[in-house]
Structure formats: structure tokens, C-alpha cells
């Protein structure tokens, strides 16, 4: 995959990415919104330095580390990807609280349609805003989205210095154990 140019990144503002989703998945991972790099490449969690794909593998969800371009392979192991907010932006901080709340409602509608066992939201601050749970912490949540249980995971962005890859992988592994 060729790296997007600066012009490609600027052109990716407001783009959307299609969900990687199917009925009855074990877990749908829900990012906050696509970054410009992901929107420019057309692949979720594509920016170099994003730890989603390594954490997914190290936690035992996938038999090997997949590349972002292999995202559709997730469906073969009962996993999927969506976002709280569809539109791409340079940073998640560029989203409004209203967009996140609307994203929580849209996520519930997706859960009702696709019926995954678990939805893992990747970002504590975004979850707190979207579901109006200001004290939510990483782990299983008391809330549900349609028939799906919710699990809160740290944001895998390389910008999240609070969770290095080993600790992030441990949190993903806790979800994997619950989802089996």
C-alpha cells in the first residue's frame, strides 16, 4: 500500500469508510471515527503507529497480525469494524458531543440489525460522551446496544500514551476471553 500524500490526506476530510460487518459476529470493534490516513487508504486503523492490528493479534483474536488491507478477513473469524461517527477528521477531538451522542444511537441501530454478541468501543472519552456515562472505565459495561453487550477498550491510536501495546493487548485479551 502506498502512503497517502498530503493532498490525499486533505482530500480525505469528511470521507467515510464502509463497515466491515455481517450478521451474528462475536465482536464488532467500534472506532471513534476514521482518521484522514484511514479514509485516504480506505482501510480501518491504517495509520502506521496505530496499535489496533498488533493488539488484535497479540490478544489471540487473530492467528496472525493482519494488515489493514486485509480487514475483510476479520469476518472469517467472527469479527467486524464500525465507527461511532462516520466522517473522517484529522483528530477525534474535532467531533462534537452531539455527533458522538448521535453515533451512540446509530451504533445501537446497527446492533439491532446485525446482532453481534459484543461491541467493543475503542475510546474511553468517546464512549463517555456517546452513552452519557461520565465515569465509565475500561472493561464490560452495564449498558447494552440492542441485543449486544458493550465493552470499553482504550483507543489504540499511537497518540494514547496511557496504554502501551502490551497493556492494550491485555485489555483486548480480556474481551476475547469473555467473547469465547
mmCIF file of C-alpha atoms in Angstrom:
data_model
loop_
_atom_site.group_PDB
_atom_site.id
_atom_site.type_symbol
_atom_site.label_atom_id
_atom_site.label_comp_id
_atom_site.label_asym_id
_atom_site.label_seq_id
_atom_site.Cartn_x
_atom_site.Cartn_y
_atom_site.Cartn_z
ATOM 1 C CA UNK A 1 0.000 0.000 0.000
ATOM 2 C CA UNK A 2 1.412 3.374 -0.962
ATOM 3 C CA UNK A 3 1.412 6.098 1.645
ATOM 4 C CA UNK A 4 -1.107 8.844 1.010
ATOM 5 C CA UNK A 5 0.293 12.222 0.054
ATOM 6 C CA UNK A 6 -0.513 15.422 1.924
ATOM 7 C CA UNK A 7 -3.032 16.215 -0.831
ATOM 8 C CA UNK A 8 -4.614 12.764 -0.381
ATOM 9 C CA UNK A 9 -4.982 13.397 3.344
ATOM 10 C CA UNK A 10 -6.559 16.816 2.824
ATOM 11 C CA UNK A 11 -8.977 15.312 0.286
ATOM 12 C CA UNK A 12 -9.966 12.616 2.814
ATOM 13 C CA UNK A 13 -11.606 15.111 5.193
ATOM 14 C CA UNK A 14 -15.265 14.178 5.645
ATOM 15 C CA UNK A 15 -14.881 10.867 3.732
ATOM 16 C CA UNK A 16 -16.418 7.750 5.221
ATOM 17 C CA UNK A 17 -15.345 4.119 5.358
ATOM 18 C CA UNK A 18 -17.703 1.198 4.827
ATOM 19 C CA UNK A 19 -18.285 -1.013 7.847
ATOM 20 C CA UNK A 20 -16.733 -4.459 7.970
ATOM 21 C CA UNK A 21 -19.851 -6.169 9.269
ATOM 22 C CA UNK A 22 -22.038 -9.247 8.950
ATOM 23 C CA UNK A 23 -24.845 -10.843 10.967
ATOM 24 C CA UNK A 24 -24.097 -12.591 14.260
ATOM 25 C CA UNK A 25 -20.433 -11.666 14.757
ATOM 26 C CA UNK A 26 -18.695 -12.378 18.062
ATOM 27 C CA UNK A 27 -17.341 -8.828 18.361
ATOM 28 C CA UNK A 28 -17.672 -5.630 16.391
ATOM 29 C CA UNK A 29 -14.875 -3.199 17.174
ATOM 30 C CA UNK A 30 -16.127 0.374 17.094
ATOM 31 C CA UNK A 31 -13.593 3.120 16.483
ATOM 32 C CA UNK A 32 -14.356 6.736 17.258
ATOM 33 C CA UNK A 33 -14.182 7.907 13.632
ATOM 34 C CA UNK A 34 -11.848 7.339 10.691
ATOM 35 C CA UNK A 35 -8.641 9.321 10.683
ATOM 36 C CA UNK A 36 -7.570 11.003 7.476
ATOM 37 C CA UNK A 37 -4.953 8.317 6.772
ATOM 38 C CA UNK A 38 -7.574 5.559 7.053
ATOM 39 C CA UNK A 39 -10.055 7.492 4.932
ATOM 40 C CA UNK A 40 -7.412 8.133 2.277
ATOM 41 C CA UNK A 41 -6.444 4.442 2.098
ATOM 42 C CA UNK A 42 -9.961 3.033 2.517
ATOM 43 C CA UNK A 43 -8.894 0.796 5.415
ATOM 44 C CA UNK A 44 -9.761 0.991 9.106
ATOM 45 C CA UNK A 45 -6.915 1.665 11.576
ATOM 46 C CA UNK A 46 -4.478 2.100 8.670
ATOM 47 C CA UNK A 47 -2.170 4.791 10.025
ATOM 48 C CA UNK A 48 1.305 3.471 10.818
ATOM 49 C CA UNK A 49 1.645 3.547 14.586
ATOM 50 C CA UNK A 50 -1.965 2.587 15.247
ATOM 51 C CA UNK A 51 -1.867 -0.443 17.513
ATOM 52 C CA UNK A 52 -5.250 -1.980 16.667
ATOM 53 C CA UNK A 53 -3.925 -4.722 14.370
ATOM 54 C CA UNK A 54 -0.988 -5.736 16.622
ATOM 55 C CA UNK A 55 -3.223 -5.754 19.738
ATOM 56 C CA UNK A 56 -5.865 -7.811 17.937
ATOM 57 C CA UNK A 57 -3.273 -10.458 17.098
ATOM 58 C CA UNK A 58 -1.357 -10.414 20.390
ATOM 59 C CA UNK A 59 -4.621 -10.840 22.305
ATOM 60 C CA UNK A 60 -5.424 -14.018 20.368
ATOM 61 C CA UNK A 61 -8.312 -12.705 18.272
ATOM 62 C CA UNK A 62 -6.459 -13.447 15.006
ATOM 63 C CA UNK A 63 -3.983 -16.241 14.212
ATOM 64 C CA UNK A 64 -1.522 -13.724 12.711
ATOM 65 C CA UNK A 65 -1.231 -9.974 12.503
ATOM 66 C CA UNK A 66 -3.412 -8.756 9.675
ATOM 67 C CA UNK A 67 -2.620 -5.682 7.627
ATOM 68 C CA UNK A 68 -5.306 -3.006 7.311
ATOM 69 C CA UNK A 69 -5.824 -4.037 3.659
ATOM 70 C CA UNK A 70 -6.894 -7.476 4.969
ATOM 71 C CA UNK A 71 -9.719 -6.056 7.087
ATOM 72 C CA UNK A 72 -12.382 -8.198 5.381
ATOM 73 C CA UNK A 73 -10.574 -11.287 6.725
ATOM 74 C CA UNK A 74 -11.928 -10.342 10.139
ATOM 75 C CA UNK A 75 -15.350 -11.598 9.091
ATOM 76 C CA UNK A 76 -13.869 -15.108 8.751
ATOM 77 C CA UNK A 77 -13.043 -15.132 12.474
ATOM 78 C CA UNK A 78 -16.336 -13.577 13.622
ATOM 79 C CA UNK A 79 -15.119 -10.001 13.985
ATOM 80 C CA UNK A 80 -16.096 -6.689 12.418
ATOM 81 C CA UNK A 81 -15.355 -2.959 12.467
ATOM 82 C CA UNK A 82 -17.521 0.157 12.529
ATOM 83 C CA UNK A 83 -17.205 3.713 13.887
ATOM 84 C CA UNK A 84 -19.240 5.880 16.238
ATOM 85 C CA UNK A 85 -19.025 8.779 13.785
ATOM 86 C CA UNK A 86 -18.737 8.020 10.078
ATOM 87 C CA UNK A 87 -16.955 11.146 8.851
ATOM 88 C CA UNK A 88 -13.182 11.318 8.798
ATOM 89 C CA UNK A 89 -11.284 14.022 10.616
ATOM 90 C CA UNK A 90 -7.673 14.772 11.488
ATOM 91 C CA UNK A 91 -8.342 14.052 15.170
ATOM 92 C CA UNK A 92 -11.225 12.704 17.231
ATOM 93 C CA UNK A 93 -11.213 15.976 19.194
ATOM 94 C CA UNK A 94 -12.726 17.596 16.084
ATOM 95 C CA UNK A 95 -16.022 15.792 16.748
ATOM 96 C CA UNK A 96 -18.825 17.447 18.664
ATOM 97 C CA UNK A 97 -20.582 15.935 21.668
ATOM 98 C CA UNK A 98 -23.793 15.899 19.599
ATOM 99 C CA UNK A 99 -22.066 13.837 16.882
ATOM 100 C CA UNK A 100 -20.908 11.309 19.480
ATOM 101 C CA UNK A 101 -24.370 11.016 21.041
ATOM 102 C CA UNK A 102 -25.897 10.541 17.573
ATOM 103 C CA UNK A 103 -23.176 7.958 16.918
ATOM 104 C CA UNK A 104 -24.194 6.024 20.033
ATOM 105 C CA UNK A 105 -27.784 5.889 18.758
ATOM 106 C CA UNK A 106 -26.604 4.813 15.297
ATOM 107 C CA UNK A 107 -24.438 2.103 16.880
ATOM 108 C CA UNK A 108 -27.462 0.767 18.750
ATOM 109 C CA UNK A 109 -29.394 0.609 15.464
ATOM 110 C CA UNK A 110 -26.511 -1.343 13.876
ATOM 111 C CA UNK A 111 -26.515 -3.723 16.849
ATOM 112 C CA UNK A 112 -30.244 -4.318 16.429
ATOM 113 C CA UNK A 113 -29.747 -5.049 12.739
ATOM 114 C CA UNK A 114 -26.582 -7.191 12.871
ATOM 115 C CA UNK A 115 -26.873 -8.721 16.384
ATOM 116 C CA UNK A 116 -23.215 -9.135 17.389
ATOM 117 C CA UNK A 117 -22.612 -10.684 20.820
ATOM 118 C CA UNK A 118 -20.296 -7.846 21.849
ATOM 119 C CA UNK A 119 -19.491 -4.343 20.668
ATOM 120 C CA UNK A 120 -16.117 -3.034 21.793
ATOM 121 C CA UNK A 121 -15.882 0.742 21.748
ATOM 122 C CA UNK A 122 -12.278 1.882 21.297
ATOM 123 C CA UNK A 123 -12.003 5.116 23.219
ATOM 124 C CA UNK A 124 -12.963 5.949 26.804
ATOM 125 C CA UNK A 125 -13.708 9.643 26.282
ATOM 126 C CA UNK A 126 -15.827 8.993 23.189
ATOM 127 C CA UNK A 127 -17.809 6.257 24.972
ATOM 128 C CA UNK A 128 -18.443 8.507 27.958
ATOM 129 C CA UNK A 129 -19.862 11.199 25.663
ATOM 130 C CA UNK A 130 -21.793 8.889 23.313
ATOM 131 C CA UNK A 131 -23.512 6.931 26.082
ATOM 132 C CA UNK A 132 -23.582 9.697 28.697
ATOM 133 C CA UNK A 133 -21.554 7.657 31.176
ATOM 134 C CA UNK A 134 -19.010 10.185 32.526
ATOM 135 C CA UNK A 135 -17.383 7.691 34.912
ATOM 136 C CA UNK A 136 -17.156 4.671 32.574
ATOM 137 C CA UNK A 137 -13.917 2.712 32.800
ATOM 138 C CA UNK A 138 -12.253 0.126 30.566
ATOM 139 C CA UNK A 139 -13.956 -3.272 30.623
ATOM 140 C CA UNK A 140 -17.505 -4.624 30.348
ATOM 141 C CA UNK A 141 -20.254 -2.010 30.617
ATOM 142 C CA UNK A 142 -23.694 -2.196 32.234
ATOM 143 C CA UNK A 143 -25.233 -0.709 29.069
ATOM 144 C CA UNK A 144 -26.326 -2.703 26.058
ATOM 145 C CA UNK A 145 -26.823 -1.705 22.427
ATOM 146 C CA UNK A 146 -29.839 -3.626 21.211
ATOM 147 C CA UNK A 147 -29.058 -7.291 21.887
ATOM 148 C CA UNK A 148 -25.300 -6.655 22.192
ATOM 149 C CA UNK A 149 -23.231 -6.315 25.334
ATOM 150 C CA UNK A 150 -20.796 -3.396 25.400
ATOM 151 C CA UNK A 151 -17.115 -3.468 26.296
ATOM 152 C CA UNK A 152 -14.941 -0.398 26.587
ATOM 153 C CA UNK A 153 -11.345 -0.600 25.346
ATOM 154 C CA UNK A 154 -8.650 2.076 25.216
ATOM 155 C CA UNK A 155 -8.133 3.931 21.963
ATOM 156 C CA UNK A 156 -5.392 2.050 20.032
ATOM 157 C CA UNK A 157 -4.066 5.241 18.445
ATOM 158 C CA UNK A 158 -0.346 5.767 18.841
ATOM 159 C CA UNK A 159 -1.289 9.092 20.451
ATOM 160 C CA UNK A 160 -2.709 7.254 23.506
ATOM 161 C CA UNK A 161 0.388 7.110 25.698
ATOM 162 C CA UNK A 162 -1.541 5.752 28.704
ATOM 163 C CA UNK A 163 -1.792 2.298 27.146
ATOM 164 C CA UNK A 164 1.325 0.832 25.565
ATOM 165 C CA UNK A 165 0.942 -2.160 23.250
ATOM 166 C CA UNK A 166 1.434 -4.846 25.929
ATOM 167 C CA UNK A 167 -1.227 -3.382 28.215
ATOM 168 C CA UNK A 168 -3.551 -2.679 25.289
ATOM 169 C CA UNK A 169 -3.186 -6.306 24.163
ATOM 170 C CA UNK A 170 -4.055 -7.490 27.695
ATOM 171 C CA UNK A 171 -7.275 -5.458 27.618
ATOM 172 C CA UNK A 172 -8.168 -6.910 24.205
ATOM 173 C CA UNK A 173 -7.458 -10.402 25.601
ATOM 174 C CA UNK A 174 -9.937 -9.876 28.459
ATOM 175 C CA UNK A 175 -12.629 -9.194 25.854
ATOM 176 C CA UNK A 176 -11.576 -12.193 23.769
ATOM 177 C CA UNK A 177 -11.941 -14.452 26.821
ATOM 178 C CA UNK A 178 -15.427 -13.075 27.531
ATOM 179 C CA UNK A 179 -16.452 -13.428 23.873
ATOM 180 C CA UNK A 180 -15.481 -17.120 23.602
#
